[in-house]
Each structure stands twice: as structure tokens, then as C-alpha cells.
Amino acid sequence: MRTNWLGGVTYRLFWILLPCLVLGLVFGQVAWALVVGLSAYLAWNLRQMLRFHHWLIHRPNEAPPETKGVWGDIFDSIYHMQRRDKRMRERLQMVIDRIQASTAALSDAVVMIDLNGQLEWWNHAAERMLGLRSPDDSGQYVTNLIRDPRFVEFFEQNHYQDPLDIPSPIDVSAWLQYTITHYGDGDRLMVVRDVTRLHNLEQMRKDFVANVSHELRTPLTVVVGYLETLQDSDEPLNPRWKRALHQMQQQAARMQSLLNDLLMLARLETADQVIEEKPVDIGLMLQGIRKDAQALSAERGHLITLEVASNTRLKGSEVELRSAFSNLVFNAVKYTPDQGEIHIRWWQDDMGAHLSVSDNGAGIAPQHIHRLTERFYRVDSSRSTHTGGTGLGLAIVKHVLLRHQGKLDIISTPGHGSTFTCHFPTTRLD
Ligand code: ADP
């Protein structure tokens, strides 16, 4: 490529104007001869410009027309730039094709959704698992195609920490797990996995626990009945047997509450069981729970106070809410030393309604707090066994709150006490 374009222009002008000048001198018309020379040069430039325009518009992919001088340089440079661009485009397309081919081969469904929630691209698995049709569904709103209210709520909340497990929109016997991640400028990438096998295994585990608990209930009731009869009998009992009978009765009662808690958990976990939406008078319920807690405390002499700062009613299941709240209050009684103070509070604000149970008991060390709602998790198993705990109370609380869109907060300082707070959203208020 020629770089000295100024030299080229001067050279060309010189060789055009020189003969014109000679001819002008010969014929005594120097000015006209120069005008003719410059016009010829201008005409040549105009022609090159038109060729350039024609080439750019009509044949940009072909080699540029042959020409000399500055125009030749311009043609060549633009042609080289175009070829480099084309090569880069081809390389980029190849990368995109490879990515698309690998995502298309995935067994999980991958769906690209734009800022407005409209479908942009999806792989073959998405067609098989979600019933998307290509290209008809392109640009459709994802919530128009997957209409399950749980998915719509999950998609519209716009922050996706936990995945969502729901039945497939095209086959109710299949379970799908939806995971959504934000990327780019508000776009979302949705990955859908088939978790039917896992779900069935989990269901088998829940059914097994529920069935065993149910089957054990009848024989245990018989044993407890006989133990009571034996204890109540007028016949004098050997003191050794009396002690044994008392212990047997205590342990049987523990087993009964364990079975009841397991059955309650199994019931709560049955996902397709829709909870009641009856307005529940929480103030009234708490008065009853406070009385029961006072009876549980008995001679241990706890000071249990109740503050009902709102008469808001909560939509939900009375049985479940009573079970959750009494678990928190009874725990406070169990884990607070004699004469300790327990305060129950029910109030409402802009965020929703809240129930807190505070005590000035032993408190819980920070490393245990995030695990407390796990089944059978106990901070100090000897203390729990002594208090007759099953290790399922807080797991029940967590499940009840989940089913009421609530959240449990635990704040505790060892040696100073704990506060368990249940938060309910405004949508749950009556
Ligand atoms: P448990 O039936 O053993 O009481 P929970 O699930 O109700 O089981 O509670 C789990 C553990 O959390 C208990 O074993 C206990 O160590 C701890 N815990 C619960 N409530 C309190 C409280 N108010 N103060 C101190 N520790 C508590």
C-alpha cells in the first residue's frame, strides 16, 4: 500500500498540468489550458468516487475495482478492513455456534429470557421438558407459557436465591427444579432440571416416616393404657416396680410426643396440602398459650407476660399456628431457669405482623443458631432429654412459617437469653 499519498497527488497533478501548460504556451491560452487540465483531474476524481460508491453499495464483498493513486490506497485499505471484520465475524459466529451446540446437547433445559420476561432462546431440552415450540414461542412472555402460580410468583420476585421445585407444565408426574440467574443488562438465564427421581425418593422417605409414626401410635396407646391401669390399681405394688412403672410411663409419654411431632411434620411437608385461609385471632390464641405455659412452668415460677399490641388477625391454619407459637413459648419455659422471665409480644407495622418470644434464660451460642431448625438438632442433648424435648419443635415452627410465607429470626446471647421472632407479610393479614 502506498503511504506517500501527497507525493502521489503532486506527481499526478504535475503530469496532467505540464502538457496543458506547454499546449497553453504554444496556443497563447495558458489560463484555459490549466482550467481544462484541472477539470480533467476533477473529472477523474469524481469517477473514482462514483466507482467507490458503487463498489461499497453493490459489491462490498468482492475485490475493489483496480485503480491507482490515493483512490487505490483507499480501496485497498477499506477492502482489508472489511476482510478483517468478516474474519472476526466468522470466528465469533463459530464460537456462538459451538456454545449453542453444547447447550443444545445439555440434558437440562436452558432458557434465555430478556429484561421484559420474554423468551429469547432455548435449547432442545427446554422443548422436551417445558413444551416450548420453536420459533412460535420466541418473544412470548415466559409466565404465559409456564402458568403455575408458584412459578409466576417465583419469577416475578426477581431475586432468586433458592431454586423452585414444582410439577412439570406438560407432565404432572414429573418434577422440575427451576434455577434463575441474572446476567447482562437485566436478562435472565433459566436452567431447569428434572428432579423426579429425587422428589420420589424424598416422598418415599416422608411417607415411610409418616407410616411408621402412624403404625406405632396404636401399640403405644395400648402400652400407655396398661401402664396407667397398673399405676392406678389398688393392689399394693413392690416399690421397685413402682419406680420402674413411673419411668416407663415417662418414656412412653416422650415417645408419644415424638410420634405426634413426627406426624405433624409429615403433615406439614405434604406440599400439595393447601393450608386454610381462615382469619385467626392471634391475641386470643396467645392468651390460651400463656395459660398453658404457666401451667407447664407450675412450681418453677416463671414470670410470663403477654403484650398484644395489635388486634390484627392472621390468615392461615389455626392448628398449625397454635402448634408453632406454643413450641416457641414452651421452649422458653423449658430452657429458662426457674423464676426466669418470658415475654410474648404480638404487634404490627408497615412490614407486616410479628410475634416475638423473649426469655432471659441460658441463651444459645452463635454457632448453633443457624442449625436450630434442623430436625433433631439439639444444642445440649442432655439438657433437652431432661426437659423432654423431641428436637423437632423448631423444625415444626420453620415449616409452619414457610407455609404462611413467614420467617423466623433468632437472636440470642449466651447467658442473657434469647428472642425468637416470627415475621408475617402484610398479605397474610386480614
Ligand atoms: P427440643 O424439643 O429439643 O426443645 P427444638 O427444636 O424445640 O427441640 O429446639 C432445638 C434446640 O434449640 C433445643 O434442644 C435447645 O437446645 C435450643 N432452644 C430452643 N429454644 C430455646 C430457648 N428459648 N433458649 C435456649 N435454647 C433453646
XYZ file of C-alpha atoms and ligand atoms in Angstrom:
457
model
C 0.000 0.000 0.000
C 1.361 3.415 -0.892
C 1.775 5.697 2.104
C 3.196 8.842 0.446
C -0.181 9.942 -0.888
C 0.792 13.654 -1.029
C 3.702 12.784 -3.315
C 1.334 10.717 -5.492
C -1.170 13.573 -5.827
C 1.568 16.100 -6.683
C 3.107 13.701 -9.213
C -0.228 13.076 -10.928
C -1.136 16.821 -10.977
C 2.292 17.671 -12.323
C 1.975 15.259 -15.246
C -1.517 16.500 -16.103
C -0.744 20.186 -15.818
C 2.660 20.083 -17.601
C 1.323 19.120 -21.060
C -1.583 21.588 -20.546
C 0.913 24.344 -19.726
C 3.032 23.517 -22.805
C -0.044 23.477 -25.042
C -1.292 26.725 -23.425
C 2.058 28.402 -24.142
C 2.024 27.154 -27.723
C -1.519 28.437 -28.349
C -1.235 31.518 -26.107
C -4.111 30.287 -23.844
C -2.306 29.328 -20.611
C -5.288 30.022 -18.315
C -7.744 27.975 -20.410
C -5.263 25.169 -20.793
C -4.848 25.000 -16.979
C -8.669 25.099 -16.494
C -9.014 22.177 -18.913
C -6.241 20.235 -17.124
C -7.731 20.788 -13.642
C -11.237 19.912 -14.915
C -9.868 16.655 -16.316
C -8.270 15.888 -12.960
C -11.532 16.707 -11.143
C -13.493 14.510 -13.544
C -11.116 11.605 -12.911
C -11.552 12.057 -9.126
C -15.346 12.186 -9.488
C -15.268 8.974 -11.500
C -13.200 7.227 -8.833
C -15.650 8.434 -6.190
C -18.602 7.037 -8.126
C -16.779 3.695 -8.610
C -16.054 3.692 -4.862
C -19.693 4.374 -4.070
C -20.901 1.728 -6.481
C -18.491 -0.841 -5.066
C -19.418 -0.076 -1.427
C -23.153 -0.229 -2.078
C -23.440 -3.006 -4.655
C -20.421 -5.313 -4.305
C -18.886 -4.798 -0.888
C -17.832 -8.449 -0.662
C -15.989 -8.505 -3.981
C -12.476 -7.286 -4.633
C -12.407 -3.484 -5.166
C -12.039 -2.064 -8.688
C -8.464 -1.591 -9.890
C -7.247 1.981 -9.679
C -4.131 3.939 -8.993
C -3.020 6.669 -6.613
C -4.837 7.773 -3.479
C -8.045 6.096 -4.598
C -6.211 2.820 -4.994
C -4.940 3.162 -1.412
C -8.454 3.976 -0.112
C -9.959 0.985 -1.964
C -7.277 -1.343 -0.653
C -7.475 -0.124 2.968
C -11.245 -0.419 3.138
C -11.117 -3.820 1.455
C -8.582 -5.046 4.027
C -10.631 -3.688 6.899
C -13.718 -5.410 5.543
C -11.877 -8.715 5.194
C -10.562 -8.465 8.761
C -14.085 -7.692 10.040
C -15.501 -10.612 8.107
C -12.897 -12.987 9.529
C -13.647 -11.757 13.066
C -17.395 -12.124 12.493
C -16.904 -15.661 11.233
C -14.742 -16.549 14.234
C -17.352 -15.048 16.612
C -20.149 -16.907 14.856
C -18.159 -20.122 15.209
C -17.801 -19.552 18.975
C -21.538 -18.776 19.278
C -22.389 -21.881 17.221
C -20.213 -24.051 19.454
C -21.766 -22.616 22.628
C -25.251 -23.104 21.220
C -24.411 -26.638 20.121
C -23.074 -27.549 23.571
C -26.071 -26.013 25.420
C -28.393 -27.700 22.931
C -26.800 -31.027 23.840
C -27.374 -30.475 27.600
C -29.921 -32.711 29.272
C -31.044 -29.730 31.389
C -33.293 -27.120 29.833
C -31.627 -23.742 29.276
C -33.813 -20.718 28.506
C -32.635 -17.158 27.871
C -35.163 -14.555 28.967
C -34.883 -10.821 28.308
C -35.436 -7.849 30.617
C -39.216 -7.901 29.997
C -39.592 -11.595 30.720
C -39.881 -12.589 27.049
C -38.233 -15.719 25.656
C -35.122 -15.120 23.554
C -33.544 -18.531 23.045
C -33.825 -22.068 24.422
C -32.293 -25.483 23.825
C -33.854 -28.790 22.722
C -34.270 -29.988 26.312
C -36.477 -26.927 27.016
C -38.792 -28.009 24.189
C -38.965 -31.523 25.614
C -39.326 -30.552 29.293
C -41.372 -27.335 29.110
C -43.167 -27.829 25.803
C -41.691 -24.676 24.213
C -42.156 -24.511 20.437
C -39.508 -23.085 18.186
C -39.832 -20.481 16.659
C -43.518 -19.834 17.559
C -42.846 -19.141 21.242
C -39.941 -16.778 20.632
C -40.799 -13.374 22.153
C -43.619 -14.832 24.282
C -43.783 -13.986 27.996
C -42.412 -16.922 29.989
C -45.256 -16.573 32.527
C -47.767 -17.083 29.684
C -46.188 -20.427 28.870
C -45.467 -21.682 32.412
C -48.634 -20.634 34.199
C -48.250 -22.408 37.540
C -48.925 -19.648 40.155
C -45.877 -20.818 42.162
C -43.676 -20.246 39.110
C -45.274 -16.869 38.342
C -44.664 -15.714 41.934
C -41.106 -17.094 41.874
C -40.318 -15.442 38.530
C -41.773 -12.074 39.437
C -39.990 -11.752 42.795
C -36.817 -11.033 40.755
C -34.300 -12.326 43.305
C -33.593 -15.979 43.037
C -31.633 -17.335 45.992
C -33.325 -20.709 46.219
C -34.483 -22.887 43.339
C -38.168 -23.725 42.877
C -39.428 -27.334 42.663
C -42.835 -27.810 41.034
C -44.513 -30.345 38.727
C -43.748 -30.088 35.019
C -46.215 -27.981 32.979
C -46.634 -30.813 30.454
C -46.443 -33.917 32.660
C -47.768 -33.741 36.229
C -45.893 -36.884 37.252
C -42.535 -35.212 36.531
C -40.950 -32.715 38.937
C -38.780 -29.878 37.683
C -36.347 -27.651 39.528
C -36.111 -24.066 38.230
C -32.965 -22.024 38.858
C -32.755 -18.461 37.556
C -29.633 -16.287 37.343
C -29.334 -12.666 36.284
C -26.836 -11.791 33.585
C -26.090 -8.949 31.160
C -28.419 -5.975 31.259
C -31.335 -7.354 33.268
C -31.506 -10.580 31.240
C -32.187 -13.885 32.988
C -30.869 -17.366 32.378
C -33.231 -20.117 33.499
C -31.924 -23.659 33.959
C -34.496 -26.399 34.514
C -33.510 -29.837 35.868
C -35.608 -32.954 36.018
C -35.668 -33.893 39.737
C -38.446 -36.507 39.543
C -36.220 -39.276 40.913
C -35.011 -37.180 43.843
C -38.523 -35.994 44.527
C -39.874 -39.564 44.529
C -37.136 -40.679 46.907
C -37.871 -37.751 49.216
C -41.578 -38.566 49.041
C -40.810 -42.201 49.915
C -38.817 -41.046 52.932
C -41.642 -38.780 54.119
C -44.258 -41.493 53.566
C -42.094 -44.012 55.416
C -41.687 -41.749 58.462
C -45.391 -40.867 58.429
C -46.448 -44.535 58.108
C -44.095 -45.764 60.817
C -45.217 -42.993 63.176
C -48.831 -43.805 62.430
C -48.367 -47.557 62.912
C -46.517 -47.067 66.196
C -49.251 -44.919 67.650
C -51.772 -47.702 68.321
C -49.423 -50.139 70.124
C -48.023 -47.243 72.146
C -51.516 -46.145 73.193
C -52.173 -49.705 74.412
C -48.889 -49.768 76.393
C -49.632 -46.347 77.933
C -53.163 -47.521 78.815
C -51.879 -50.622 80.634
C -49.196 -48.610 82.431
C -51.855 -46.196 83.695
C -54.093 -49.073 84.783
C -51.215 -50.691 86.636
C -50.294 -47.443 88.380
C -53.882 -46.670 89.297
C -54.513 -50.217 90.576
C -55.404 -50.559 94.244
C -53.193 -53.608 94.645
C -50.046 -52.803 96.608
C -47.026 -52.628 94.303
C -43.457 -53.594 95.044
C -41.583 -50.218 95.431
C -39.016 -51.389 92.844
C -41.812 -51.912 90.336
C -43.393 -48.586 91.247
C -40.248 -46.716 90.231
C -39.903 -48.766 87.046
C -43.549 -48.144 86.155
C -43.131 -44.421 86.683
C -40.086 -44.342 84.379
C -41.852 -46.465 81.767
C -44.762 -44.038 81.813
C -42.434 -41.049 81.420
C -40.611 -42.605 78.469
C -43.880 -43.699 76.843
C -45.155 -40.122 77.114
C -41.922 -38.944 75.433
C -42.403 -41.453 72.636
C -45.972 -40.256 72.206
C -44.938 -36.629 71.834
C -42.165 -37.681 69.442
C -44.670 -39.561 67.277
C -47.088 -36.634 67.401
C -44.330 -34.242 66.303
C -43.218 -36.590 63.505
C -46.796 -36.890 62.254
C -47.254 -33.131 62.442
C -44.042 -32.597 60.428
C -45.112 -35.188 57.860
C -48.456 -33.407 57.500
C -46.758 -30.026 57.102
C -44.382 -31.378 54.492
C -47.129 -32.678 52.246
C -46.619 -29.935 49.704
C -49.910 -30.306 47.864
C -51.912 -29.834 51.048
C -53.356 -26.348 50.778
C -53.450 -24.518 54.061
C -56.616 -22.938 55.356
C -57.052 -19.211 54.854
C -59.248 -18.629 57.902
C -58.579 -15.388 59.848
C -57.122 -16.392 63.215
C -57.376 -14.170 66.315
C -53.733 -14.343 67.428
C -54.290 -12.253 70.600
C -56.859 -14.739 71.877
C -54.693 -17.705 70.903
C -51.705 -16.255 72.767
C -53.763 -15.810 75.936
C -54.502 -19.553 75.864
C -50.852 -20.421 75.155
C -49.714 -18.174 78.005
C -52.058 -20.029 80.421
C -50.728 -23.423 79.224
C -47.147 -22.173 79.610
C -47.894 -21.010 83.137
C -49.267 -24.499 83.893
C -46.145 -26.084 82.354
C -43.937 -23.843 84.456
C -46.003 -24.676 87.607
C -43.805 -24.509 90.683
C -40.785 -23.355 88.629
C -42.358 -19.912 88.977
C -41.609 -18.235 85.608
C -42.983 -14.748 85.095
C -44.769 -14.967 81.746
C -46.069 -11.678 80.320
C -48.109 -11.089 77.200
C -48.360 -7.872 75.182
C -50.915 -7.836 72.373
C -50.270 -4.517 70.587
C -52.424 -5.312 67.580
C -55.792 -6.934 67.094
C -54.887 -7.913 63.530
C -55.970 -11.369 62.549
C -53.703 -13.635 60.559
C -54.971 -15.681 57.628
C -53.887 -19.288 57.971
C -54.341 -22.547 59.789
C -55.238 -22.131 63.460
C -53.941 -25.601 64.383
C -50.578 -25.035 62.696
C -50.103 -21.522 64.083
C -51.008 -22.671 67.599
C -48.504 -25.503 67.326
C -45.716 -23.162 66.145
C -46.341 -20.439 68.728
C -46.749 -22.864 71.626
C -43.498 -24.603 70.635
C -41.676 -21.254 70.961
C -43.313 -20.353 74.274
C -42.894 -23.848 75.784
C -39.230 -23.875 74.684
C -38.764 -20.585 76.537
C -40.224 -22.219 79.662
C -38.104 -25.372 79.209
C -34.804 -23.567 78.642
C -35.192 -20.695 81.131
C -34.168 -21.349 84.737
C -36.797 -21.245 87.490
C -38.220 -17.781 88.248
C -36.977 -16.588 84.835
C -38.864 -14.016 82.768
C -40.608 -14.704 79.467
C -42.216 -12.008 77.373
C -44.603 -12.715 74.468
C -45.362 -9.841 72.094
C -47.666 -9.562 69.073
C -47.509 -6.365 67.017
C -47.929 -4.947 63.535
C -46.057 -2.397 61.390
C -45.571 -1.487 57.720
C -43.713 -4.732 57.065
C -46.486 -6.961 58.419
C -47.270 -8.655 61.727
C -44.757 -10.079 64.177
C -44.691 -12.366 67.181
C -41.720 -12.480 69.491
C -40.962 -14.718 72.450
C -38.098 -13.425 74.624
C -36.613 -15.046 77.669
C -33.729 -14.340 79.988
C -32.588 -17.957 80.013
C -29.291 -19.611 79.158
C -29.204 -18.347 75.563
C -27.657 -20.150 72.597
C -24.084 -19.868 71.276
C -23.898 -18.293 67.764
C -22.524 -21.437 66.057
C -25.761 -23.331 66.848
C -28.277 -20.705 65.780
C -28.403 -21.415 62.027
C -28.870 -25.151 62.684
C -31.626 -24.956 65.310
C -34.467 -25.584 62.848
C -32.920 -28.843 61.609
C -34.705 -31.990 62.710
C -33.323 -33.478 65.934
C -30.721 -30.733 66.291
C -30.105 -30.026 69.935
C -27.641 -27.592 71.463
C -27.182 -29.744 74.513
C -28.774 -33.164 74.146
C -28.555 -33.986 77.867
C -30.437 -30.783 78.724
C -33.054 -31.440 76.020
C -33.604 -35.038 77.085
C -34.011 -33.854 80.635
C -36.659 -31.315 79.564
C -38.481 -33.931 77.475
C -37.683 -32.220 74.145
C -38.060 -34.132 70.888
C -35.674 -31.980 68.855
C -38.478 -31.391 66.328
C -40.137 -28.300 67.812
C -38.255 -25.643 65.846
C -38.410 -27.742 62.648
C -42.206 -27.622 63.015
C -42.065 -23.849 63.605
C -39.992 -23.399 60.424
C -42.391 -25.440 58.304
C -45.488 -23.718 59.646
C -43.930 -20.318 58.915
C -42.904 -21.421 55.411
C -46.496 -22.417 54.685
C -47.634 -18.978 55.870
C -44.921 -17.073 53.926
C -43.396 -16.182 57.296
C -39.808 -16.041 58.512
C -38.155 -16.978 61.791
C -35.471 -14.758 63.327
C -33.399 -15.942 66.258
C -31.332 -13.549 68.345
C -29.563 -14.958 71.349
C -26.756 -14.033 73.726
C -25.357 -16.848 75.839
C -26.004 -16.124 79.485
C -28.545 -13.387 78.748
C -31.415 -15.024 76.910
C -32.984 -15.483 73.508
C -35.609 -13.870 71.316
C -37.423 -15.905 68.686
C -39.412 -13.677 66.300
C -41.890 -14.789 63.618
C -42.471 -12.265 60.820
C -45.573 -12.457 58.614
C -46.031 -10.391 55.430
C -48.907 -7.896 55.072
C -50.547 -10.202 52.503
C -51.257 -12.625 55.370
C -53.171 -10.048 57.441
C -56.927 -9.983 57.473
P -36.415 -29.613 71.648
O -37.626 -30.458 71.522
O -35.174 -30.369 71.971
O -36.646 -28.436 72.528
P -36.460 -27.741 69.476
O -36.391 -27.971 68.013
O -37.693 -27.119 70.004
O -36.156 -29.113 70.163
O -35.228 -26.856 69.899
C -33.939 -27.185 69.403
C -32.878 -26.776 70.408
O -32.840 -25.348 70.472
C -33.174 -27.230 71.819
O -32.637 -28.502 72.030
C -32.491 -26.172 72.654
O -31.143 -26.540 72.884
C -32.487 -24.928 71.786
N -33.506 -23.943 72.213
C -34.764 -23.797 71.738
N -35.393 -22.781 72.325
C -34.520 -22.258 73.239
C -34.578 -21.178 74.190
N -35.676 -20.408 74.306
N -33.458 -20.942 74.913
C -32.360 -21.696 74.781
N -32.232 -22.723 73.911
C -33.302 -23.005 73.144
